[in-house]
JSON list of C-alpha atoms in Angstrom, two decimals:
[
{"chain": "A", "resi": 136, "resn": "UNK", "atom": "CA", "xyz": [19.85, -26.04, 5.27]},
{"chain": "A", "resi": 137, "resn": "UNK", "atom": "CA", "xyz": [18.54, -24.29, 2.51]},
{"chain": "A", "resi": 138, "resn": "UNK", "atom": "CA", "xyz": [20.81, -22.05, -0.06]},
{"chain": "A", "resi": 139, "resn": "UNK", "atom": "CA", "xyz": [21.21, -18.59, 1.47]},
{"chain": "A", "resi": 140, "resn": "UNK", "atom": "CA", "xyz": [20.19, -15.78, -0.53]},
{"chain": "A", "resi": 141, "resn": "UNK", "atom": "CA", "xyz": [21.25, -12.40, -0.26]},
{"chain": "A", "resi": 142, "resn": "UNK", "atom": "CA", "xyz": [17.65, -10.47, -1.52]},
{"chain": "A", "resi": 143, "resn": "UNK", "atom": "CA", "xyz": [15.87, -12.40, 1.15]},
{"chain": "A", "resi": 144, "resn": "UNK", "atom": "CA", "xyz": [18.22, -11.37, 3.71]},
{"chain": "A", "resi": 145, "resn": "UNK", "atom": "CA", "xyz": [18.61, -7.75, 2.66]},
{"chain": "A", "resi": 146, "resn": "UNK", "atom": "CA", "xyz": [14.31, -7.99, 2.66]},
{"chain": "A", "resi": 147, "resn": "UNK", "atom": "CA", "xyz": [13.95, -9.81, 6.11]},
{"chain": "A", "resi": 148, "resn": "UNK", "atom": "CA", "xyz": [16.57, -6.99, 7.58]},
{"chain": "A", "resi": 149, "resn": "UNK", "atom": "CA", "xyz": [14.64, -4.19, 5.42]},
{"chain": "A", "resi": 150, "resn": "UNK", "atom": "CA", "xyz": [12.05, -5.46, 7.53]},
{"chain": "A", "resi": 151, "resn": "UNK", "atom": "CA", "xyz": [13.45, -5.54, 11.23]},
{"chain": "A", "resi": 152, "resn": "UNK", "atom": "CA", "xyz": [14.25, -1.84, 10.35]},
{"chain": "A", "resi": 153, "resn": "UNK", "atom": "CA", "xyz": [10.59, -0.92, 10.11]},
{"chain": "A", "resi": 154, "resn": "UNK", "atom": "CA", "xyz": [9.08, -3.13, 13.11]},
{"chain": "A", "resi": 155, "resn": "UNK", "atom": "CA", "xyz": [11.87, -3.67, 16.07]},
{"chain": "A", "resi": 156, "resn": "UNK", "atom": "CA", "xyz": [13.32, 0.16, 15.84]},
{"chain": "A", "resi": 157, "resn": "UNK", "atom": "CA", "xyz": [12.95, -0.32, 20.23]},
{"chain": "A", "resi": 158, "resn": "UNK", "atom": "CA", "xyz": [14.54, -3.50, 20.03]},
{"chain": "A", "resi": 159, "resn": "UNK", "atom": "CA", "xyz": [17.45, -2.03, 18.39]},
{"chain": "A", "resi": 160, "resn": "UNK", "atom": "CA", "xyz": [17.64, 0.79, 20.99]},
{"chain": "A", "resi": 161, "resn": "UNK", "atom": "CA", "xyz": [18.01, -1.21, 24.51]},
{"chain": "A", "resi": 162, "resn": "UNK", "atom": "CA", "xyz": [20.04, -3.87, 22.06]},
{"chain": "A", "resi": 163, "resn": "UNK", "atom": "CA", "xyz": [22.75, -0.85, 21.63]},
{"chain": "A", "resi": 164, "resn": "UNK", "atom": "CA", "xyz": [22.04, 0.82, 24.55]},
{"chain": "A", "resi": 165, "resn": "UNK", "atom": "CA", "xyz": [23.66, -2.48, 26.20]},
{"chain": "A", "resi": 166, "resn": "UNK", "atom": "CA", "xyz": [26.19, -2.83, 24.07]},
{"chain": "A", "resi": 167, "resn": "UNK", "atom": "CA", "xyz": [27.35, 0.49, 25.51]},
{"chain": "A", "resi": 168, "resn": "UNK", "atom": "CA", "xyz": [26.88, 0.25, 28.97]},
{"chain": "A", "resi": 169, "resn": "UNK", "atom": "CA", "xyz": [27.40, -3.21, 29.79]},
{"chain": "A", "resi": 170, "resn": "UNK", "atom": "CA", "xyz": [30.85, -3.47, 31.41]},
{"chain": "A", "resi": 171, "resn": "UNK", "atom": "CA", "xyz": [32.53, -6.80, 32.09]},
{"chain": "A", "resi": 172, "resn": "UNK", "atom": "CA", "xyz": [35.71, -5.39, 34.19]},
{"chain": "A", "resi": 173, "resn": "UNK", "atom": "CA", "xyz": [33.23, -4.09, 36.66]},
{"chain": "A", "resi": 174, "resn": "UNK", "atom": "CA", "xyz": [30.04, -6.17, 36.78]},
{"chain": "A", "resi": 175, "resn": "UNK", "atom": "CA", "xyz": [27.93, -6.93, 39.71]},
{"chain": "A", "resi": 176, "resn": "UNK", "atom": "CA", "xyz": [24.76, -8.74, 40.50]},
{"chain": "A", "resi": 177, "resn": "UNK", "atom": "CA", "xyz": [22.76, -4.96, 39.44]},
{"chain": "A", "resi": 178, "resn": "UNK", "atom": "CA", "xyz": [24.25, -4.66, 36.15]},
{"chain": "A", "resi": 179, "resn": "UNK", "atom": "CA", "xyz": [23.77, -8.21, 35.45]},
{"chain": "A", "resi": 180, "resn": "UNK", "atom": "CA", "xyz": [19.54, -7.79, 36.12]},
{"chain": "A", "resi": 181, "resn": "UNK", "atom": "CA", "xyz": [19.54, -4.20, 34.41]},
{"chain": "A", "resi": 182, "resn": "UNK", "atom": "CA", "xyz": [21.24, -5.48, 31.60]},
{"chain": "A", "resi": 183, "resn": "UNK", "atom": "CA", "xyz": [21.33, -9.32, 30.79]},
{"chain": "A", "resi": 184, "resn": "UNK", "atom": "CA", "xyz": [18.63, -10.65, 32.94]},
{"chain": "A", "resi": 185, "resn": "UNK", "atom": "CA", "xyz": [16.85, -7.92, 30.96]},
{"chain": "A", "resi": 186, "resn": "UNK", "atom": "CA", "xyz": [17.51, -8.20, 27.77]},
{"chain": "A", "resi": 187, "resn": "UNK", "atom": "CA", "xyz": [16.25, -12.20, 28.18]},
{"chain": "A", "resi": 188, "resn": "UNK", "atom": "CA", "xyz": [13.19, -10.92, 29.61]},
{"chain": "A", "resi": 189, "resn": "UNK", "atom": "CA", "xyz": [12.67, -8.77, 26.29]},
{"chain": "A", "resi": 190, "resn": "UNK", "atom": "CA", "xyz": [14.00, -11.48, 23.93]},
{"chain": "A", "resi": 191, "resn": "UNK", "atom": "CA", "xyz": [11.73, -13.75, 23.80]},
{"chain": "A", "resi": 192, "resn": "UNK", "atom": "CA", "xyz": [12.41, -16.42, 26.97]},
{"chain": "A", "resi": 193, "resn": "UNK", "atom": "CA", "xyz": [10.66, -13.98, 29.81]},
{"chain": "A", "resi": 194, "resn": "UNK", "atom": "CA", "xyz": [9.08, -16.80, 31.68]},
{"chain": "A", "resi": 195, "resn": "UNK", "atom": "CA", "xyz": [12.59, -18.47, 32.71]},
{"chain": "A", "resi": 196, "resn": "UNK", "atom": "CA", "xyz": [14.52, -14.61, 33.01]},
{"chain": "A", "resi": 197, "resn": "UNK", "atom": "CA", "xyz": [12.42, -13.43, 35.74]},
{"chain": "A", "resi": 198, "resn": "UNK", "atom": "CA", "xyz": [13.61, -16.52, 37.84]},
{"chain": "A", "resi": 199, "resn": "UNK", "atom": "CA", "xyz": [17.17, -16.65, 37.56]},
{"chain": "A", "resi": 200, "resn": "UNK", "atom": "CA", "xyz": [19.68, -15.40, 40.45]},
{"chain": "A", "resi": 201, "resn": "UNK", "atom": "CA", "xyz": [21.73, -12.28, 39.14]},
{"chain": "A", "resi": 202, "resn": "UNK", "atom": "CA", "xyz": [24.17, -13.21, 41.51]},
{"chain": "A", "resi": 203, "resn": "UNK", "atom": "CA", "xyz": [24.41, -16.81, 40.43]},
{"chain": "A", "resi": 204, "resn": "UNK", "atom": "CA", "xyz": [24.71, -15.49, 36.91]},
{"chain": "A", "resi": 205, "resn": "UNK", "atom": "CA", "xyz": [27.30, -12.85, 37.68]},
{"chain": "A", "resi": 206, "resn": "UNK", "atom": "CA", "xyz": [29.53, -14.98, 39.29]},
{"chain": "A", "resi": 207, "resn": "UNK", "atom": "CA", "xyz": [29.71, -17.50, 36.36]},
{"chain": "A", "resi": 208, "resn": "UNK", "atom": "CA", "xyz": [30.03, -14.43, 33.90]},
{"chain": "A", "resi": 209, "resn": "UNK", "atom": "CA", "xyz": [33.26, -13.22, 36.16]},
{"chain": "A", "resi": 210, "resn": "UNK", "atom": "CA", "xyz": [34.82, -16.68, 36.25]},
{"chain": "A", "resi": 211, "resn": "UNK", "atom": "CA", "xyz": [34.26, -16.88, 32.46]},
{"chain": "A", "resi": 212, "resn": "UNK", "atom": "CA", "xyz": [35.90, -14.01, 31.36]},
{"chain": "A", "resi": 213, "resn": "UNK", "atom": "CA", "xyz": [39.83, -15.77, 31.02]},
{"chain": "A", "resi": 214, "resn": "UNK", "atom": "CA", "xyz": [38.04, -18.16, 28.57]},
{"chain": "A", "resi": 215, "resn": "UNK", "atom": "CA", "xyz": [36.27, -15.22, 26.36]},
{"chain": "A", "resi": 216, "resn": "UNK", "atom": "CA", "xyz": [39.06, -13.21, 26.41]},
{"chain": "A", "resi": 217, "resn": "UNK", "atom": "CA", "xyz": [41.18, -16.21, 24.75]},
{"chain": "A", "resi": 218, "resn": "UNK", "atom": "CA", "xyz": [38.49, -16.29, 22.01]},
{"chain": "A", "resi": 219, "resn": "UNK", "atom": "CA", "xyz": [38.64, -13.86, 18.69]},
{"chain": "A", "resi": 220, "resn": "UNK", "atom": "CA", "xyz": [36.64, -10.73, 18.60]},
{"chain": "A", "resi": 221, "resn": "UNK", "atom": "CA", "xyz": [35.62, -11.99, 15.52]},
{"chain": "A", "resi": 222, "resn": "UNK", "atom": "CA", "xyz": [33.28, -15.39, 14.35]},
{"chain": "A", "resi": 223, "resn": "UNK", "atom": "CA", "xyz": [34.45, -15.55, 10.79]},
{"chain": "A", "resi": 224, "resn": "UNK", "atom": "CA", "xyz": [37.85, -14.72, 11.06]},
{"chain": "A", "resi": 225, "resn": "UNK", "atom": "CA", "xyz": [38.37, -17.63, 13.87]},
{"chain": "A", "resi": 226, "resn": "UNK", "atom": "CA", "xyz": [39.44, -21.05, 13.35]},
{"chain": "A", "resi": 227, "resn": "UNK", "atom": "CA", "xyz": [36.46, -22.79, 15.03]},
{"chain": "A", "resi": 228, "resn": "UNK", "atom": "CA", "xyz": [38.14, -26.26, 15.37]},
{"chain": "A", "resi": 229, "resn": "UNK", "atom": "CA", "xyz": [41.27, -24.42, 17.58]},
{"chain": "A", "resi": 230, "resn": "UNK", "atom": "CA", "xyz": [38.80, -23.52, 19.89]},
{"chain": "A", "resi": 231, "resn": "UNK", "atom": "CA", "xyz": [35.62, -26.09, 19.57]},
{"chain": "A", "resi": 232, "resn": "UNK", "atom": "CA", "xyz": [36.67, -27.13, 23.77]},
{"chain": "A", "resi": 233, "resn": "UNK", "atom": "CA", "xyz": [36.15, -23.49, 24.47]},
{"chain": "A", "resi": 234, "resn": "UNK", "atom": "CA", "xyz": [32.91, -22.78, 23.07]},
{"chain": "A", "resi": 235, "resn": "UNK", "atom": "CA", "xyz": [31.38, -26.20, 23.91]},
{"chain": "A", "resi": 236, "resn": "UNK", "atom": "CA", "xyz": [32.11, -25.69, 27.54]},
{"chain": "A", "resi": 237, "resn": "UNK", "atom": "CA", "xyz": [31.15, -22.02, 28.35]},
{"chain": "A", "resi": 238, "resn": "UNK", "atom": "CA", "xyz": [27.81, -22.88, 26.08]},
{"chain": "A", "resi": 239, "resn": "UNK", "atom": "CA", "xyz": [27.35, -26.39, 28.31]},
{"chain": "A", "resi": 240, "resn": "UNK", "atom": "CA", "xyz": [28.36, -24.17, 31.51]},
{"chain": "A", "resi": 241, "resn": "UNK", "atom": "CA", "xyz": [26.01, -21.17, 31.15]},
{"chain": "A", "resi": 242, "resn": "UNK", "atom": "CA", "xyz": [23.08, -23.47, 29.77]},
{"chain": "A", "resi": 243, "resn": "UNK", "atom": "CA", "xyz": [23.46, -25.53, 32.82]},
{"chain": "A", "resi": 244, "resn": "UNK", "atom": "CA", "xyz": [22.31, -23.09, 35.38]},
{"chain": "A", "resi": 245, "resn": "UNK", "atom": "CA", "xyz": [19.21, -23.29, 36.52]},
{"chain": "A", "resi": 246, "resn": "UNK", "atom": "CA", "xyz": [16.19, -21.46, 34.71]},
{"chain": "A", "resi": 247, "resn": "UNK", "atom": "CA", "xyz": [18.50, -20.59, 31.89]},
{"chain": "A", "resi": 248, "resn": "UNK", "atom": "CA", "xyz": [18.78, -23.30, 29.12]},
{"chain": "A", "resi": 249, "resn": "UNK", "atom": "CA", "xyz": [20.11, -23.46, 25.48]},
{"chain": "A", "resi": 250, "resn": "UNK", "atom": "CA", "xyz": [18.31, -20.50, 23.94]},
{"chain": "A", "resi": 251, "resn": "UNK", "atom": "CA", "xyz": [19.08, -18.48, 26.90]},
{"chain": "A", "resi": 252, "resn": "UNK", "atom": "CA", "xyz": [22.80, -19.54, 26.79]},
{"chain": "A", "resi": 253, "resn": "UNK", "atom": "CA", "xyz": [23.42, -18.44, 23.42]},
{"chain": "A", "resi": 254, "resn": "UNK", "atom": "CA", "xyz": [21.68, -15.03, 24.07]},
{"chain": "A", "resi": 255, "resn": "UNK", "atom": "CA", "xyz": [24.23, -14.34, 27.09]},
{"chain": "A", "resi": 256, "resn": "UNK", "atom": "CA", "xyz": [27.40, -15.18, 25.07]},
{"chain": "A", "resi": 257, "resn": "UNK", "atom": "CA", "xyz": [25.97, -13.20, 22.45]},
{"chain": "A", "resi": 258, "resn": "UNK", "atom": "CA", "xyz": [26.11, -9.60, 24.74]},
{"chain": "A", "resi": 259, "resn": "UNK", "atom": "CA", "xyz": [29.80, -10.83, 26.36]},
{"chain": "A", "resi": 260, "resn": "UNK", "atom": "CA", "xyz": [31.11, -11.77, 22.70]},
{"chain": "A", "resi": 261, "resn": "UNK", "atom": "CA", "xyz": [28.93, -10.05, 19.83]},
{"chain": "A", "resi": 262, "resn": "UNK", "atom": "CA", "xyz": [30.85, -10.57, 16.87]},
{"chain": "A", "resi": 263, "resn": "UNK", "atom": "CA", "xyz": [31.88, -13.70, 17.70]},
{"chain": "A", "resi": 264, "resn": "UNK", "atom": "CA", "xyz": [28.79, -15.68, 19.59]},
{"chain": "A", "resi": 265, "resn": "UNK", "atom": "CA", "xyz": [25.61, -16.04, 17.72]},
{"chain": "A", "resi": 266, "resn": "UNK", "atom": "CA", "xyz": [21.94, -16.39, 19.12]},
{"chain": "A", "resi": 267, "resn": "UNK", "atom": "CA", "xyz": [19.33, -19.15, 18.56]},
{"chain": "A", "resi": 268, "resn": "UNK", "atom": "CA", "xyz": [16.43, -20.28, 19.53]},
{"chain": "A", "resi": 269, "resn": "UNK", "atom": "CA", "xyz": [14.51, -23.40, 18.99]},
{"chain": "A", "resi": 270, "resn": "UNK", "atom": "CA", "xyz": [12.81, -22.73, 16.07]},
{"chain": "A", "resi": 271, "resn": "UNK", "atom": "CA", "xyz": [16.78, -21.61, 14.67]},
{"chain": "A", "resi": 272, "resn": "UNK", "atom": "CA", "xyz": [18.28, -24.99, 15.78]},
{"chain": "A", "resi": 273, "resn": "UNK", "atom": "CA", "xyz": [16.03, -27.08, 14.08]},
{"chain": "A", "resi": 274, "resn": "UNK", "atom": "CA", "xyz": [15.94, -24.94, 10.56]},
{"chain": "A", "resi": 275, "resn": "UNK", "atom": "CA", "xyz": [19.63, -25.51, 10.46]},
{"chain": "A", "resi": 276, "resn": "UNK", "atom": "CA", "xyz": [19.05, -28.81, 11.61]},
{"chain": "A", "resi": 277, "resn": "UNK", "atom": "CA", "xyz": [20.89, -28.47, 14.87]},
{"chain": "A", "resi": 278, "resn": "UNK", "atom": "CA", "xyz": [20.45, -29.97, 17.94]},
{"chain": "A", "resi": 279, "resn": "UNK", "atom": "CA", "xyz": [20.16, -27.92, 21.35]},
{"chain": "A", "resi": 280, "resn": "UNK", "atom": "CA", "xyz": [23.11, -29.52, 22.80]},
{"chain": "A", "resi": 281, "resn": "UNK", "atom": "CA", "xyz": [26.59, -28.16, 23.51]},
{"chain": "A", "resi": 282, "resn": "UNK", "atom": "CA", "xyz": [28.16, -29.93, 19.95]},
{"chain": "A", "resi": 283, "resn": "UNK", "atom": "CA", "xyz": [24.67, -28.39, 18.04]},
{"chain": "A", "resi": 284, "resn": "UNK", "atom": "CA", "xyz": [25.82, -25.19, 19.30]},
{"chain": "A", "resi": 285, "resn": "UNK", "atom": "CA", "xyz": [29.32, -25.44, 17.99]},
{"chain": "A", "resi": 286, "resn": "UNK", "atom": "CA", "xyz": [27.85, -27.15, 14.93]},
{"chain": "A", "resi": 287, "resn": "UNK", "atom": "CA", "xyz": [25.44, -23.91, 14.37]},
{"chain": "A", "resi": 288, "resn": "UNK", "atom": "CA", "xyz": [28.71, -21.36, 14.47]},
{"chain": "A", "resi": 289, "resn": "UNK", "atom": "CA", "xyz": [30.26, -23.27, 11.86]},
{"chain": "A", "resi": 290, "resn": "UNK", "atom": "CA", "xyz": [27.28, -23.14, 9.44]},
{"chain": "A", "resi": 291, "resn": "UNK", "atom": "CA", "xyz": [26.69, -19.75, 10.64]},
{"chain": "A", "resi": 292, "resn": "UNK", "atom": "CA", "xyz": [30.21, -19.10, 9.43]},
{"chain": "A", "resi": 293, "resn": "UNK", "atom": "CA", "xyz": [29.34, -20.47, 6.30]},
{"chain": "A", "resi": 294, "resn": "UNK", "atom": "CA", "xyz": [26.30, -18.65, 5.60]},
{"chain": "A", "resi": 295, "resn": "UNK", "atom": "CA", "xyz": [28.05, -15.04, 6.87]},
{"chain": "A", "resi": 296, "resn": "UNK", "atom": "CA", "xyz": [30.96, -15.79, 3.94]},
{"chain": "A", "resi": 297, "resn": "UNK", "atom": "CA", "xyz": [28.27, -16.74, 1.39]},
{"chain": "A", "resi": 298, "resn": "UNK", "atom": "CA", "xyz": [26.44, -13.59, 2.31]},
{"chain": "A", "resi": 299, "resn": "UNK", "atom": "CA", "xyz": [29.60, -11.59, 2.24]},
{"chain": "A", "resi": 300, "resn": "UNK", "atom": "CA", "xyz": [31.01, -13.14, -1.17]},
{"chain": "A", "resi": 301, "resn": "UNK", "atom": "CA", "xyz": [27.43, -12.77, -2.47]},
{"chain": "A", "resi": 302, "resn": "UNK", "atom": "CA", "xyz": [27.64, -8.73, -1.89]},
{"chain": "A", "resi": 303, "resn": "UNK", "atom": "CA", "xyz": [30.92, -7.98, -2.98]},
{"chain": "A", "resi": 304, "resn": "UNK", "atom": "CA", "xyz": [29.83, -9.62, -6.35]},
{"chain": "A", "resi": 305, "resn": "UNK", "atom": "CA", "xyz": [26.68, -7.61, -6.26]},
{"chain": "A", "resi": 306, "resn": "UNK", "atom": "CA", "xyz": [27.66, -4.43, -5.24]},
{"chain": "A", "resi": 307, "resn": "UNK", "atom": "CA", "xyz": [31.12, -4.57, -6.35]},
{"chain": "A", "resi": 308, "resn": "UNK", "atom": "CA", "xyz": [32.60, -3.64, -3.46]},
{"chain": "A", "resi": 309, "resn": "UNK", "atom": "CA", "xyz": [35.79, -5.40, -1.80]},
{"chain": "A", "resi": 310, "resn": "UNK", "atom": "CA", "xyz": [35.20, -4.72, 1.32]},
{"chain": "A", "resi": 311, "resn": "UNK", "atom": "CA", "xyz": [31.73, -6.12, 2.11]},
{"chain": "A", "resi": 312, "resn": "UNK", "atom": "CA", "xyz": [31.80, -6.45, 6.10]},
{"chain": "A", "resi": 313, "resn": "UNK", "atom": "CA", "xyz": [32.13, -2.67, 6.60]},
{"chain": "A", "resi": 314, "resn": "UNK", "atom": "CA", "xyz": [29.96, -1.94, 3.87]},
{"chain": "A", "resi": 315, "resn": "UNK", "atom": "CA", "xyz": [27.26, -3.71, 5.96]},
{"chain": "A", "resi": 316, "resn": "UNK", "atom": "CA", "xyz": [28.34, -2.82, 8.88]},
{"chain": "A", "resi": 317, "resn": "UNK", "atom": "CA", "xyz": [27.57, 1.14, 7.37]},
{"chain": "A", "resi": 318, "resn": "UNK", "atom": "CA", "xyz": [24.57, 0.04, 5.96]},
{"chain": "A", "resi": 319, "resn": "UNK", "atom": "CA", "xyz": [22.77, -1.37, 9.14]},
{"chain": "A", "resi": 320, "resn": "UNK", "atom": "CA", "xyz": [23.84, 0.71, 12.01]},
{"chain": "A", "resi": 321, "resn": "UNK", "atom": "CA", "xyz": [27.12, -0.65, 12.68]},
{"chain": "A", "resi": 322, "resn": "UNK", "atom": "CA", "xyz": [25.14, -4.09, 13.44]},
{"chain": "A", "resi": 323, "resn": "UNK", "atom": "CA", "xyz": [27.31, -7.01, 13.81]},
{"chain": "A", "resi": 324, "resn": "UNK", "atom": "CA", "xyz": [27.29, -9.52, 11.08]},
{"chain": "A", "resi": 325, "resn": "UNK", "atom": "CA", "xyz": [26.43, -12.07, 13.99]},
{"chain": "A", "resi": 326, "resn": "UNK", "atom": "CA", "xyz": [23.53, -10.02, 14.95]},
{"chain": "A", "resi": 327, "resn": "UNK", "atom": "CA", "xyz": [22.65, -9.31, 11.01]},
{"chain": "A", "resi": 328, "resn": "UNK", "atom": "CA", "xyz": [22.57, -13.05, 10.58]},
{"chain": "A", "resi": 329, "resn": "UNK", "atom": "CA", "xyz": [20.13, -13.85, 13.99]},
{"chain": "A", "resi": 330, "resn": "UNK", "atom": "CA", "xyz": [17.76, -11.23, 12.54]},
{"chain": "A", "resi": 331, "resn": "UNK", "atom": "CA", "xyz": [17.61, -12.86, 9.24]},
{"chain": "A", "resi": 332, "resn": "UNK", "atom": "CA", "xyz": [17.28, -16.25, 11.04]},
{"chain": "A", "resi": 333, "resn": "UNK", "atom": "CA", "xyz": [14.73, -15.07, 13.48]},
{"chain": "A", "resi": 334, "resn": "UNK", "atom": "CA", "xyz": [12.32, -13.67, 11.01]},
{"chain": "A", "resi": 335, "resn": "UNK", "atom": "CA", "xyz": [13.12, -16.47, 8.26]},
{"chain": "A", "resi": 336, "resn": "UNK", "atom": "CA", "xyz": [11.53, -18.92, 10.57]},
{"chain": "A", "resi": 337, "resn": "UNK", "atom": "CA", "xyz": [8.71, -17.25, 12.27]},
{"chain": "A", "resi": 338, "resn": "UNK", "atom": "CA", "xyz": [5.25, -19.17, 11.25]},
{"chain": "A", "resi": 339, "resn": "UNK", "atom": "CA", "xyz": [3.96, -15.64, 11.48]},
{"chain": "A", "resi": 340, "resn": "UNK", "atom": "CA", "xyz": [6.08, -13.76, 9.04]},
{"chain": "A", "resi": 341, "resn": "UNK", "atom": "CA", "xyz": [4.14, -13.79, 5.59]},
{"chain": "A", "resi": 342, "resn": "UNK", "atom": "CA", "xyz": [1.07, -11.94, 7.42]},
{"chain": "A", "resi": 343, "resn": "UNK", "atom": "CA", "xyz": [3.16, -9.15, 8.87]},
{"chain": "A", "resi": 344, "resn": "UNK", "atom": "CA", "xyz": [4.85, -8.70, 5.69]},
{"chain": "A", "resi": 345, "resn": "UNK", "atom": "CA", "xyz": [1.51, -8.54, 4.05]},
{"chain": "A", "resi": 346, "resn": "UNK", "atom": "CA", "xyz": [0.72, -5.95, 6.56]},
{"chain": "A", "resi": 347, "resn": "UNK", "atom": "CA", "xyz": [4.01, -3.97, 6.28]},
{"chain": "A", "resi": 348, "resn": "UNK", "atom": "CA", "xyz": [3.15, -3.71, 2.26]},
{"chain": "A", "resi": 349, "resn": "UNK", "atom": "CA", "xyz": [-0.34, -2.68, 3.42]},
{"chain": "A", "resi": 350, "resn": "UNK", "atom": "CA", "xyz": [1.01, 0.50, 5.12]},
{"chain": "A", "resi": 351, "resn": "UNK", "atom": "CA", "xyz": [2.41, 3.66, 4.57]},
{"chain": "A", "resi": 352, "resn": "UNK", "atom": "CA", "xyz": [6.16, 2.77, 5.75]}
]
């Protein structure tokens, strides 16, 4: 893992401002609406099944069973609800069972997989659950397995301190979590740190930056 770098992430996110402004729309929209306490196999298609379909792993979405997945949301939600709201203020060995099993037991149903697993417990636990992908795993030199998951928070931990020590020296500010959570649309710092991670390892990203300085943004 490289070192993390705090101009290259403000850039990268400088940059998800100016090309996924829809993205960030349905992403809060279902932050809003998306209810636990009174779920059913509709809200689970309008709003998970749907936001997979739109992030990036369509082709396995559009086959999985709402009701399948609703059920195994509803019989999760004692275990999330033991877990802190927040991913750097949580003691990941105290709860290393917990997070290995709901990642092994929601990746383990058919059609959805690692990537998709991660991007489930992301919308039930935001601040606390970070997405990956492929690409993600193997940058951070992860594997796609319940302990690489558990082994990706904890670096992910890592980097979010280093980011957040890195901008209260910069910008002199002692309170650098709500400082970015002001500056980027009240964005969690789990969801600040997949967009840096998405774009950072995207074989595509130094000819769309190349376009972006091109235009008139």
């Amino acid at each position: 893992m490289s070192k993390v770098n705090l101009k290259e992430f403000e850039d990268l996110l400088e940059l998800w401002k100016v090309l996924f402004t829809l993205d960030d729309s349905f992403y809060f929209k279902i932050l809003l609406e998306l209810n636990l306490d009174s779920l059913d196999s509709i809200a689970t298609y309008r709003y998970i099944i749907r936001f997979l379909e739109l992030w990036g792993v369509k082709q396995s979405a559009i086959r999985l069973n709402p009701q399948e997945l609703c059920r195994k949301i509803i019989e999760f939600k004692p275990i999330l609800n033991e877990l802190e709201t927040s991913l750097i203020y949580t003691n990941l060995n105290e709860v290393k069972t917990k997070i290995e099993y709901a990642f092994e037991s929601f990746s383990s149903i058919k059609y959805v997989g690692p990537t998709s697993a991660s991007k489930i417990l992301h919308l039930l636990k935001p601040s606390f659950f970070v997405m990956w992908d492929r690409a993600i795993a193997k940058y951070y030199g992860c594997d796609m397995t319940m302990e690489g998951y558990f082994n990706f928070l904890t670096k992910m931990k890592e980097v979010i301190n280093k980011l957040l020590k890195q901008y209260s020296e910069k910008y002199l500010n002692e309170k650098p979590e709500e400082a970015l959570l002001r500056k980027y649309g009240g964005k969690s710092l789990t969801k600040l740190i997949d967009e840096y991670n998405w774009l950072k390892t995207r074989i595509w990203l130094n000819k769309v930056i190349k376009l972006v300085k091109q235009s008139s943004f």
